[in-house]
Tab-separated table of N, CA and C in Angstrom:
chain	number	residue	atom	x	y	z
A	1	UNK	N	-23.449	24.791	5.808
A	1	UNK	CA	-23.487	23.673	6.729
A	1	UNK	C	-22.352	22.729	6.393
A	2	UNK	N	-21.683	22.474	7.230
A	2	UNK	CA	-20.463	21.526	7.217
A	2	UNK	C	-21.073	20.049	8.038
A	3	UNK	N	-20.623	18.829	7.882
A	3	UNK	CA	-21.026	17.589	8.126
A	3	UNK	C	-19.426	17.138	8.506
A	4	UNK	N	-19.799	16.866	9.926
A	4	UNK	CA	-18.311	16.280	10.399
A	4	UNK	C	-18.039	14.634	10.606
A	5	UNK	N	-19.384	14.387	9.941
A	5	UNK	CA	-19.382	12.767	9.482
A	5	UNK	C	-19.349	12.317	8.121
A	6	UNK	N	-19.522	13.275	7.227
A	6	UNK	CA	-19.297	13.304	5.621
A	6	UNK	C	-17.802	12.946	5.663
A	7	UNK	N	-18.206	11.713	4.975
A	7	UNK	CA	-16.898	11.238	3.996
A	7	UNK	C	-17.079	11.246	2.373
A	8	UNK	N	-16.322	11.867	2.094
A	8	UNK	CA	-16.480	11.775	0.385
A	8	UNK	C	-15.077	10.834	0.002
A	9	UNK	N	-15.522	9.788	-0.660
A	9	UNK	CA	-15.013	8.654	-1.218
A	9	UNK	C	-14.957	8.253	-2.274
A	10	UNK	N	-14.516	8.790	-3.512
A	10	UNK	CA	-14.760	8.346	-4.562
A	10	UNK	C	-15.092	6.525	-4.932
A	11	UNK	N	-14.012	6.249	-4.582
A	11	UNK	CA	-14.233	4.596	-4.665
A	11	UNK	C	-15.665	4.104	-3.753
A	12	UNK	N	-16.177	4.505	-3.003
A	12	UNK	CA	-16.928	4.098	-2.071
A	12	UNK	C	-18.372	4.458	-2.678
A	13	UNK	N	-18.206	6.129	-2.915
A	13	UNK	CA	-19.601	6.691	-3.466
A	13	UNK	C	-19.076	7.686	-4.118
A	14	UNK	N	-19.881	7.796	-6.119
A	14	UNK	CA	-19.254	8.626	-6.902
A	14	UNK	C	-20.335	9.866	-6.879
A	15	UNK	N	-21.272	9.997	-6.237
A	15	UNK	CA	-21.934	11.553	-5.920
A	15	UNK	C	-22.836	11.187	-5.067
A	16	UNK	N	-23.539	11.876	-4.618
A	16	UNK	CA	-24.963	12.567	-3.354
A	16	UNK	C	-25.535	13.758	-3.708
A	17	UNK	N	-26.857	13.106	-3.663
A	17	UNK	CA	-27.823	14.289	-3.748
A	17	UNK	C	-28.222	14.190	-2.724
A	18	UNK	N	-28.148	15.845	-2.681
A	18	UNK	CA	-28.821	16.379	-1.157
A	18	UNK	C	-30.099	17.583	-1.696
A	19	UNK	N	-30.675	17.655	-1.308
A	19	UNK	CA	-32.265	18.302	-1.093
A	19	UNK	C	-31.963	19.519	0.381
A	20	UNK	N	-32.192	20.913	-0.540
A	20	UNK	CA	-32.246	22.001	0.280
A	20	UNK	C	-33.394	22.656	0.269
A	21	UNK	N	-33.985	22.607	1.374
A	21	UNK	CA	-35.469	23.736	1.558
A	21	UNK	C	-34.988	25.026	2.533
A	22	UNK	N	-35.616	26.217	1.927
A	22	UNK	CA	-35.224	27.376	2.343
A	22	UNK	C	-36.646	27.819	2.559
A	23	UNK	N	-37.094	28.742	4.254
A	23	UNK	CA	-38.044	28.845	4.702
A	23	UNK	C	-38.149	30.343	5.327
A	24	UNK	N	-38.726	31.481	4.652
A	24	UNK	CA	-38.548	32.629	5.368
A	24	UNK	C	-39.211	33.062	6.438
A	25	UNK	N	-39.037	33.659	7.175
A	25	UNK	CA	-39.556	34.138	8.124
A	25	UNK	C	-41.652	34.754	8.380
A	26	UNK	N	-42.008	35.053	6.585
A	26	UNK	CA	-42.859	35.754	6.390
A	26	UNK	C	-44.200	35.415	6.978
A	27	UNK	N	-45.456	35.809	7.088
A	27	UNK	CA	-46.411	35.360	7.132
A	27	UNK	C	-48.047	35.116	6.063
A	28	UNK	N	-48.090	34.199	5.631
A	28	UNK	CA	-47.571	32.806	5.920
A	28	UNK	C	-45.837	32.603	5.370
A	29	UNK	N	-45.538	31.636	6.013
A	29	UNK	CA	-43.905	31.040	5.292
A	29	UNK	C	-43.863	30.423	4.248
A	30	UNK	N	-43.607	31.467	3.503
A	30	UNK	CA	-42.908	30.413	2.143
A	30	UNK	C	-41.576	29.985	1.875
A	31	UNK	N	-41.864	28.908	1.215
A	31	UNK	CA	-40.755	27.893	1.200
A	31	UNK	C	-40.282	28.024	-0.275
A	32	UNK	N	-38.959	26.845	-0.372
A	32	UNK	CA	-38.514	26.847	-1.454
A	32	UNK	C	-37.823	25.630	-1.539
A	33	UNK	N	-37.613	24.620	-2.487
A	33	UNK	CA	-36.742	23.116	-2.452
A	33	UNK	C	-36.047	23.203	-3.602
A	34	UNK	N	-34.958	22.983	-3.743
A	34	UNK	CA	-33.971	22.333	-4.537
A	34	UNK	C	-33.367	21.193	-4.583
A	35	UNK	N	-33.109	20.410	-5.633
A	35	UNK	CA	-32.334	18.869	-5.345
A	35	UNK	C	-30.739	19.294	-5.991
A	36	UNK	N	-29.898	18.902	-5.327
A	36	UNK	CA	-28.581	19.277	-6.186
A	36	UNK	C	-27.746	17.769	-6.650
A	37	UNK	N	-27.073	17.079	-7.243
A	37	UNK	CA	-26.367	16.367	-7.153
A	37	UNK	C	-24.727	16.946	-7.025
A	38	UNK	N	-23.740	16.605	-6.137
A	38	UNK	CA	-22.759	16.491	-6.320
A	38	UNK	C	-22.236	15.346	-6.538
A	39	UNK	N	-20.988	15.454	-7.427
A	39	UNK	CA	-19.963	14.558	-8.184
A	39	UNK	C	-19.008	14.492	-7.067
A	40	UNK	N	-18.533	13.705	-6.857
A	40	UNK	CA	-17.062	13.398	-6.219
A	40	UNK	C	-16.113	13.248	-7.333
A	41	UNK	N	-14.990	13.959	-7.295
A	41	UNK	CA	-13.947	13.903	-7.938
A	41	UNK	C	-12.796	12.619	-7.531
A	42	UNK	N	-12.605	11.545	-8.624
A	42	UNK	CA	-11.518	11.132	-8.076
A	42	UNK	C	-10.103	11.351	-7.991
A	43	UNK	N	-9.644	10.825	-6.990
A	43	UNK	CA	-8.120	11.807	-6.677
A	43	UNK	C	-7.560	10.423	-6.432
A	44	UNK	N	-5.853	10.477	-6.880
A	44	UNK	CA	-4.958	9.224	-6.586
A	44	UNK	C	-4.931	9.439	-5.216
A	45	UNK	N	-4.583	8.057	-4.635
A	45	UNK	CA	-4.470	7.776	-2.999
A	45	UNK	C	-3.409	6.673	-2.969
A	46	UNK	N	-2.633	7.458	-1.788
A	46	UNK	CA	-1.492	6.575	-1.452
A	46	UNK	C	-1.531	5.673	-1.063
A	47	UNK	N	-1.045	4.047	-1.482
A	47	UNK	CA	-1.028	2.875	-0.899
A	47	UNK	C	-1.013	2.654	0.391
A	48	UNK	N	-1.964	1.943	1.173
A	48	UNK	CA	-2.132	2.011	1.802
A	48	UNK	C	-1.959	0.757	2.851
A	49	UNK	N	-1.090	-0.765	2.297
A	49	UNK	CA	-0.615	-1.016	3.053
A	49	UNK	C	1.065	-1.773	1.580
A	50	UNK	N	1.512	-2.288	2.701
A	50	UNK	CA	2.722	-3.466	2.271
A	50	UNK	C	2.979	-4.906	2.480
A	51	UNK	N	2.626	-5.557	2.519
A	51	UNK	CA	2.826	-6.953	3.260
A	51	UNK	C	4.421	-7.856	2.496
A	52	UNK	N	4.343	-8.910	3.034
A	52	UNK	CA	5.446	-9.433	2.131
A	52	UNK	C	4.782	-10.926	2.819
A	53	UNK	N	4.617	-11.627	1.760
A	53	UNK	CA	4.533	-13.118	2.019
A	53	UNK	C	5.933	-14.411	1.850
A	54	UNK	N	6.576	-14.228	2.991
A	54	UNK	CA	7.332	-14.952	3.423
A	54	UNK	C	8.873	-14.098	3.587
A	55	UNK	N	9.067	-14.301	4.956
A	55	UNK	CA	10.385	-13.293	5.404
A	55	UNK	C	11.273	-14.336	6.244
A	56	UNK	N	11.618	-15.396	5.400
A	56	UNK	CA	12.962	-16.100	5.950
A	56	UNK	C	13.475	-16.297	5.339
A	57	UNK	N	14.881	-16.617	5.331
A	57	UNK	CA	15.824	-17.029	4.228
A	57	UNK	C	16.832	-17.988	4.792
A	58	UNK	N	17.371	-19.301	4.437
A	58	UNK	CA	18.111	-20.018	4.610
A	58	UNK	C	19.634	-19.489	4.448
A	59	UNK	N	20.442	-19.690	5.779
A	59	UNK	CA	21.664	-19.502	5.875
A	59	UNK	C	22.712	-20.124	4.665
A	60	UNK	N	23.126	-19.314	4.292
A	60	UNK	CA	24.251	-19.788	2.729
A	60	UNK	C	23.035	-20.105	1.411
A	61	UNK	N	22.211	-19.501	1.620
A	61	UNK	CA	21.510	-19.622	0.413
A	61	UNK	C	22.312	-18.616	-0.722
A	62	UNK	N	21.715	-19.312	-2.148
A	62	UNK	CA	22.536	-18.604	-3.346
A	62	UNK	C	21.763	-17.776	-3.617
A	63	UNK	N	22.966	-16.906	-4.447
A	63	UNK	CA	22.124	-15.693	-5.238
A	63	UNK	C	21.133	-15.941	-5.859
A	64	UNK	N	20.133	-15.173	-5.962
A	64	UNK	CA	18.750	-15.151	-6.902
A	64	UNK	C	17.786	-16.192	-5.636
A	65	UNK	N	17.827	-16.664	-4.635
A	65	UNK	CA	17.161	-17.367	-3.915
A	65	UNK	C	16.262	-16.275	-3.703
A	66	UNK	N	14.743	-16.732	-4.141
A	66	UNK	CA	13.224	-16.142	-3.212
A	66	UNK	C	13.470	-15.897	-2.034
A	67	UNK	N	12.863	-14.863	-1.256
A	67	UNK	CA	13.026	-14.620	0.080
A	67	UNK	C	11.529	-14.474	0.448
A	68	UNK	N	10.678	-13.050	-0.599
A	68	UNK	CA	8.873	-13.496	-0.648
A	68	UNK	C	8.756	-12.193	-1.194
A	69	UNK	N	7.735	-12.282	-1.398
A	69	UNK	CA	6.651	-11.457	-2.283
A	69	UNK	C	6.182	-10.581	-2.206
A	70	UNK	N	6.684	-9.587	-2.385
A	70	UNK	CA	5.486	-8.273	-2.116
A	70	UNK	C	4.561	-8.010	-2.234
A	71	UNK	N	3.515	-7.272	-1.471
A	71	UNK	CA	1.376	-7.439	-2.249
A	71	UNK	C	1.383	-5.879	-1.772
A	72	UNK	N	1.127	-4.677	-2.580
A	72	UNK	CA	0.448	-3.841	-2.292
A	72	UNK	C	-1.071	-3.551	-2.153
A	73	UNK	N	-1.519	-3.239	-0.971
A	73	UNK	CA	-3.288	-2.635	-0.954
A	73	UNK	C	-3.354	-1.325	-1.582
A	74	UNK	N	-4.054	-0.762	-2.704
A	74	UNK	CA	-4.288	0.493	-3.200
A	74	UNK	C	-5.458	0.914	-3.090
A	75	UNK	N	-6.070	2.085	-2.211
A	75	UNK	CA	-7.378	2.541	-2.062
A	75	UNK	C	-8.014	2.535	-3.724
A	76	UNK	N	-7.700	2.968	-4.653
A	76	UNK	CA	-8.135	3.331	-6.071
A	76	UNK	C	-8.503	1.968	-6.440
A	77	UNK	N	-8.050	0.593	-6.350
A	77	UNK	CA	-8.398	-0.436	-6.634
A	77	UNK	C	-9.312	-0.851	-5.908
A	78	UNK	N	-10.193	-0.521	-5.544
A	78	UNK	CA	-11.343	-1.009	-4.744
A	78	UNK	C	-12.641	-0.230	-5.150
A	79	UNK	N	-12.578	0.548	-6.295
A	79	UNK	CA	-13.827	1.564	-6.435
A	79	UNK	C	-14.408	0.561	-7.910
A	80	UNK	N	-15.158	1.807	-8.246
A	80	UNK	CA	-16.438	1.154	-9.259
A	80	UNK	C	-15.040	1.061	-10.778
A	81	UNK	N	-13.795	1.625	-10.848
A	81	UNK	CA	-13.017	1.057	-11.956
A	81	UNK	C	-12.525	0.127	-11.900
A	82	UNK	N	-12.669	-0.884	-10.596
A	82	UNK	CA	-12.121	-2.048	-10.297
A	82	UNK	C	-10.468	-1.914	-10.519
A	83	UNK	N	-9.860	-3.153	-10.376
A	83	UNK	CA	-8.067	-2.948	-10.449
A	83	UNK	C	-7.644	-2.170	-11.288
A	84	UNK	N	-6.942	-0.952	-11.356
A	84	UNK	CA	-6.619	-0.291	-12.244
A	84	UNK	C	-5.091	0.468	-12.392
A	85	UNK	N	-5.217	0.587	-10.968
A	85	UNK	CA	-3.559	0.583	-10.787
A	85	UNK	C	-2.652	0.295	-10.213
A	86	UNK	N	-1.270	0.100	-10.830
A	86	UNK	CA	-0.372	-0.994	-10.211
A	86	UNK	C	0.583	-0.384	-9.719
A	87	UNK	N	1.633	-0.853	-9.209
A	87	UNK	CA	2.577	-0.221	-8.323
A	87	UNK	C	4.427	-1.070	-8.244
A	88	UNK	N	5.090	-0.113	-8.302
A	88	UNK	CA	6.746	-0.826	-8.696
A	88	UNK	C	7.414	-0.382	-7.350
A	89	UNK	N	7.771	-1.685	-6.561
A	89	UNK	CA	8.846	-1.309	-5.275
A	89	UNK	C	10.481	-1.576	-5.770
A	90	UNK	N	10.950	-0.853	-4.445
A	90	UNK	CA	12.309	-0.576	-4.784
A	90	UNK	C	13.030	-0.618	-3.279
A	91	UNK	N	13.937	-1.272	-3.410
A	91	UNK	CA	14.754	-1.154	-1.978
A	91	UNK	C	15.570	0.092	-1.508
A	92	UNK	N	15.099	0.387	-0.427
A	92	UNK	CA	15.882	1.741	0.083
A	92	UNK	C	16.628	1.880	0.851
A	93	UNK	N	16.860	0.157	1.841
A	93	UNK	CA	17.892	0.190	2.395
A	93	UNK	C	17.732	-1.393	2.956
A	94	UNK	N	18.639	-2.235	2.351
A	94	UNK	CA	18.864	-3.468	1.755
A	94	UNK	C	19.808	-4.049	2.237
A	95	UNK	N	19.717	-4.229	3.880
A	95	UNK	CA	21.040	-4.951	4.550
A	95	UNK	C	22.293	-5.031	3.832
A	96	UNK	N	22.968	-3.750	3.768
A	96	UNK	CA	23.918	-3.598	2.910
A	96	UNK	C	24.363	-4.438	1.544
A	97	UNK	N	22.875	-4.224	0.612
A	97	UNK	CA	23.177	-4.896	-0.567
A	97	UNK	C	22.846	-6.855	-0.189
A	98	UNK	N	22.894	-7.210	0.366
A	98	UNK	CA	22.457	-8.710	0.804
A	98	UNK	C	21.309	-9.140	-0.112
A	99	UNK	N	20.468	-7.907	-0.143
A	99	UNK	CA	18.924	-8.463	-0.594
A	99	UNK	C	18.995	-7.423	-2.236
A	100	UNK	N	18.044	-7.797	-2.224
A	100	UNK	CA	17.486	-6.589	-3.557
A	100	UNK	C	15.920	-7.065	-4.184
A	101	UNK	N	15.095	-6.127	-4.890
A	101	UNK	CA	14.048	-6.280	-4.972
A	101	UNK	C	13.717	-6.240	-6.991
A	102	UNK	N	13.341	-7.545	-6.944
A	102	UNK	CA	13.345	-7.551	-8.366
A	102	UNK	C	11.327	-7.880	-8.687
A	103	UNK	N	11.226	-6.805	-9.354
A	103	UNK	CA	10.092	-6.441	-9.819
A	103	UNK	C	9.279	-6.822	-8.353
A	104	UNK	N	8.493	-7.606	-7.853
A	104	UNK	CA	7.659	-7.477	-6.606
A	104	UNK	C	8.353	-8.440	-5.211
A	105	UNK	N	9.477	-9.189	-6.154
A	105	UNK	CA	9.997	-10.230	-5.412
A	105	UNK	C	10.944	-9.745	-4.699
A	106	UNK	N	11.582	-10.281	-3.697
A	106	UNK	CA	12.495	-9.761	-2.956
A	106	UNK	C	13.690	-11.220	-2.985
A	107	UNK	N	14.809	-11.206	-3.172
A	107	UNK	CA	15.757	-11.996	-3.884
A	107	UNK	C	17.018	-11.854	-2.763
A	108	UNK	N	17.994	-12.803	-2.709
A	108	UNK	CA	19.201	-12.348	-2.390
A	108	UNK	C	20.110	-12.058	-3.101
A	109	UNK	N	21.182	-11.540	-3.008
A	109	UNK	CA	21.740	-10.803	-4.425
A	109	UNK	C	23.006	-10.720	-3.866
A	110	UNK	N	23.427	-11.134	-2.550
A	110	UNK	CA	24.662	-11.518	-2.040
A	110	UNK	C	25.006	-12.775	-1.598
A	111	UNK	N	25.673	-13.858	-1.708
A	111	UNK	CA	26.002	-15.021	-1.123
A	111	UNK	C	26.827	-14.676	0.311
A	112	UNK	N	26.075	-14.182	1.130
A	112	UNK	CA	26.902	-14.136	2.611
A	112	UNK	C	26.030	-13.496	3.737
A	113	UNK	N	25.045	-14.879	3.585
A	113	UNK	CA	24.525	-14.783	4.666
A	113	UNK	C	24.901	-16.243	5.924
A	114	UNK	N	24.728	-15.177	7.119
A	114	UNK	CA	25.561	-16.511	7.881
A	114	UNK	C	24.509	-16.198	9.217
A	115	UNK	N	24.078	-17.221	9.815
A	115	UNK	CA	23.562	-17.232	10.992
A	115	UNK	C	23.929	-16.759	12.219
A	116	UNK	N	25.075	-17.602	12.057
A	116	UNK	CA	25.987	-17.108	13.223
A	116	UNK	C	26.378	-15.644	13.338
A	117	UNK	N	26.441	-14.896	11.869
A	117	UNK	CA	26.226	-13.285	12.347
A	117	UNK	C	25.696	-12.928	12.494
A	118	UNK	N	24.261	-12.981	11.676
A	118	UNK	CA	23.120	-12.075	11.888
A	118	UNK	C	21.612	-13.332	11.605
A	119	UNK	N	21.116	-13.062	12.742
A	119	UNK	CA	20.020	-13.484	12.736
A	119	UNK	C	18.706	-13.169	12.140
A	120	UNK	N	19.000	-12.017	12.193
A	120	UNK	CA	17.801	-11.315	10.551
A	120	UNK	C	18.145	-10.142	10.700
A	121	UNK	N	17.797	-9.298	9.245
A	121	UNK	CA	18.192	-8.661	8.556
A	121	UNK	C	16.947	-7.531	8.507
A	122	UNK	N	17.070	-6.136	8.571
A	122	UNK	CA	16.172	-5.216	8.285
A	122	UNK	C	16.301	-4.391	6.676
A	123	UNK	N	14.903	-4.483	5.977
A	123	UNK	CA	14.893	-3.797	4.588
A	123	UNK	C	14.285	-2.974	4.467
A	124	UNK	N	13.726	-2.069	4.099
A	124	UNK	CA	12.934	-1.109	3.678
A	124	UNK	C	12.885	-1.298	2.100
A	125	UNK	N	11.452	-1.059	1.807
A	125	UNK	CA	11.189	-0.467	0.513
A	125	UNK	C	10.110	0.545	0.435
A	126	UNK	N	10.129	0.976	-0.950
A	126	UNK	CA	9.576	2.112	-1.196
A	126	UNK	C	8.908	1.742	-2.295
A	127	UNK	N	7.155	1.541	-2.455
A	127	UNK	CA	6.543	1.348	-3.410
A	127	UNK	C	5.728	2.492	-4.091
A	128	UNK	N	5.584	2.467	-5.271
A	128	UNK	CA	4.759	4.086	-5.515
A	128	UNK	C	4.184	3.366	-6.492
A	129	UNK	N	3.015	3.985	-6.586
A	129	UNK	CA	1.678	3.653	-7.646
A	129	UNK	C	2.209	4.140	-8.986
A	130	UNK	N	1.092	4.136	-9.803
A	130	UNK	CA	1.122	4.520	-11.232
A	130	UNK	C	0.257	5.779	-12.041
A	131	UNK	N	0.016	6.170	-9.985
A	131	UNK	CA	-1.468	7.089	-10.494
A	131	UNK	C	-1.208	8.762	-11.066
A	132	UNK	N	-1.757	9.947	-11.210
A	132	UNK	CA	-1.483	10.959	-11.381
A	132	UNK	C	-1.562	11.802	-10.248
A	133	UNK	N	-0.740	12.525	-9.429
A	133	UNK	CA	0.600	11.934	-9.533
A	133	UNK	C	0.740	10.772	-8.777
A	134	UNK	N	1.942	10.395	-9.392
A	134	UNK	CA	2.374	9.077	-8.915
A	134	UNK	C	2.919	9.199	-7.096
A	135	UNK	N	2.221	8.219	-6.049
A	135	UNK	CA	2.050	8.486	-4.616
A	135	UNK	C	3.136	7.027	-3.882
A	136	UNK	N	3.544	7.242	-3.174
A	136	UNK	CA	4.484	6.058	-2.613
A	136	UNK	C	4.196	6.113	-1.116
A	137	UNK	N	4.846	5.046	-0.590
A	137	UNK	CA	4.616	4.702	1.004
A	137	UNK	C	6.175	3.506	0.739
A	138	UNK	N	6.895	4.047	1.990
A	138	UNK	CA	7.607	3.433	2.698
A	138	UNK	C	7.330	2.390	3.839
A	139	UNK	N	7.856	1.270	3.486
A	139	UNK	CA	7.332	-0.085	4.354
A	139	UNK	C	8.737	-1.015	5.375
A	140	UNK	N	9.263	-1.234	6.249
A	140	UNK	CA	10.163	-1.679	6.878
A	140	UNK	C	10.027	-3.157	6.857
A	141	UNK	N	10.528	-4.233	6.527
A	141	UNK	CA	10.956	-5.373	7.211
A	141	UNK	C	11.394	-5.943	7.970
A	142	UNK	N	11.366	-7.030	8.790
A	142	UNK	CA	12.108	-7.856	9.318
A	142	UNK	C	12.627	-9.164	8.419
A	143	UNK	N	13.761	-9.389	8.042
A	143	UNK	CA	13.959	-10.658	6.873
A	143	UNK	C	14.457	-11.623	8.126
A	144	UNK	N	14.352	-13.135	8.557
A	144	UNK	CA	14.472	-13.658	9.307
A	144	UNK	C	15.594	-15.047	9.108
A	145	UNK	N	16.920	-14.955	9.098
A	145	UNK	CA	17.891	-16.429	8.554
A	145	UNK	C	17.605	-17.128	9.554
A	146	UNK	N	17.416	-18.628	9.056
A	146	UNK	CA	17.132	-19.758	9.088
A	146	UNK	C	18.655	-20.413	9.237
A	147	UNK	N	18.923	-21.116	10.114
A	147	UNK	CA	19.795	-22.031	10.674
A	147	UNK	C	20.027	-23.316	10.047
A	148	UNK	N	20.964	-23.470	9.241
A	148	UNK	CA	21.312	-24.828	9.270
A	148	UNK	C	22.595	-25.568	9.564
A	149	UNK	N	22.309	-27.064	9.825
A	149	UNK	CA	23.561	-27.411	10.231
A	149	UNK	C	24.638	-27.347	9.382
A	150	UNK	N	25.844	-27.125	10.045
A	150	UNK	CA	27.012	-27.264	8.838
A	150	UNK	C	27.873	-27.876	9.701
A	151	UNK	N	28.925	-28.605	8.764
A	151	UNK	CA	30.186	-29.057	9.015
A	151	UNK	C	30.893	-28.320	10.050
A	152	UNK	N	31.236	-29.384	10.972
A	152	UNK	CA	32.601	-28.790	12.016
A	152	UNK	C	33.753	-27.836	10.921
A	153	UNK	N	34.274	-26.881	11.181
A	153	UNK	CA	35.136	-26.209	10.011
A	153	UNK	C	36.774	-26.740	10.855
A	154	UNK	N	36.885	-26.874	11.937
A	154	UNK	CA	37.889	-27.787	12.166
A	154	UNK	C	37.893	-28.800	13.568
């Protein structure tokens, strides 16, 4: 018998017992019951989201300026081991070097950002867990420059 509503979840539920009665045909019918427990095995699971808390950046801002924060969701951190594993992002494609990603933060790492060229900037990163094996998810940005006034230049 297959169950096309069975979810097995480690984090959610670490076994089920199910109860099998077997009934022959004979007369009278005899029966038979068993209780079984199954274990759920846990298995690493790929992150499952990316967020970034705060995606603007001020026009002519300096190097090392905050841009925001990375937060990974990890299915494995939500079960009966509570937080357990962590996760290291990495930029995979970094408005040609403009940005860069230092440990969860996301930084500028070029002095040349200008409004007047680009109004925001697209990043990608690539975060991967710590689990066995180690599982990643690719996440896209929008980084958004911020306008400020400047001097007439002539």
């Amino acid at each position: 018998y297959a169950s096309p509503t069975a979810t097995l979840n480690y984090e959610k539920q670490q076994n089920w017992t199910i109860t099998i009665v077997s009934t022959d045909n004979g007369s009278p019918p005899l029966s038979i019951q068993n209780t079984f427990v199954i274990y759920v095995e846990d298995v690493n699971e790929v992150i499952s989201n990316i967020s970034l808390t705060g995606d603007k950046v001020r026009e002519n801002s300096p190097v090392n300026t905050v841009v925001g924060q990375l937060r990974t969701i990890d299915p494995d951190n939500f079960g009966p081991k509570g937080v357990w594993q962590n996760s290291s992002c990495a930029a995979t494609s970094n408005a040609g070097g403009i940005f860069a990603v230092h440990s969860d933060i996301i930084k500028v790492a070029q002095a040349s950002i200008d409004y007047e060229m680009n109004t925001s900037f697209t990043m990608s990163v690539r975060c991967t867990d710590d689990g066995h094996p180690p599982l990643s998810r690719l996440w896209t940005f929008i980084l958004h420059v911020v306008n400020v006034n400047e001097p007439p230049t002539s």
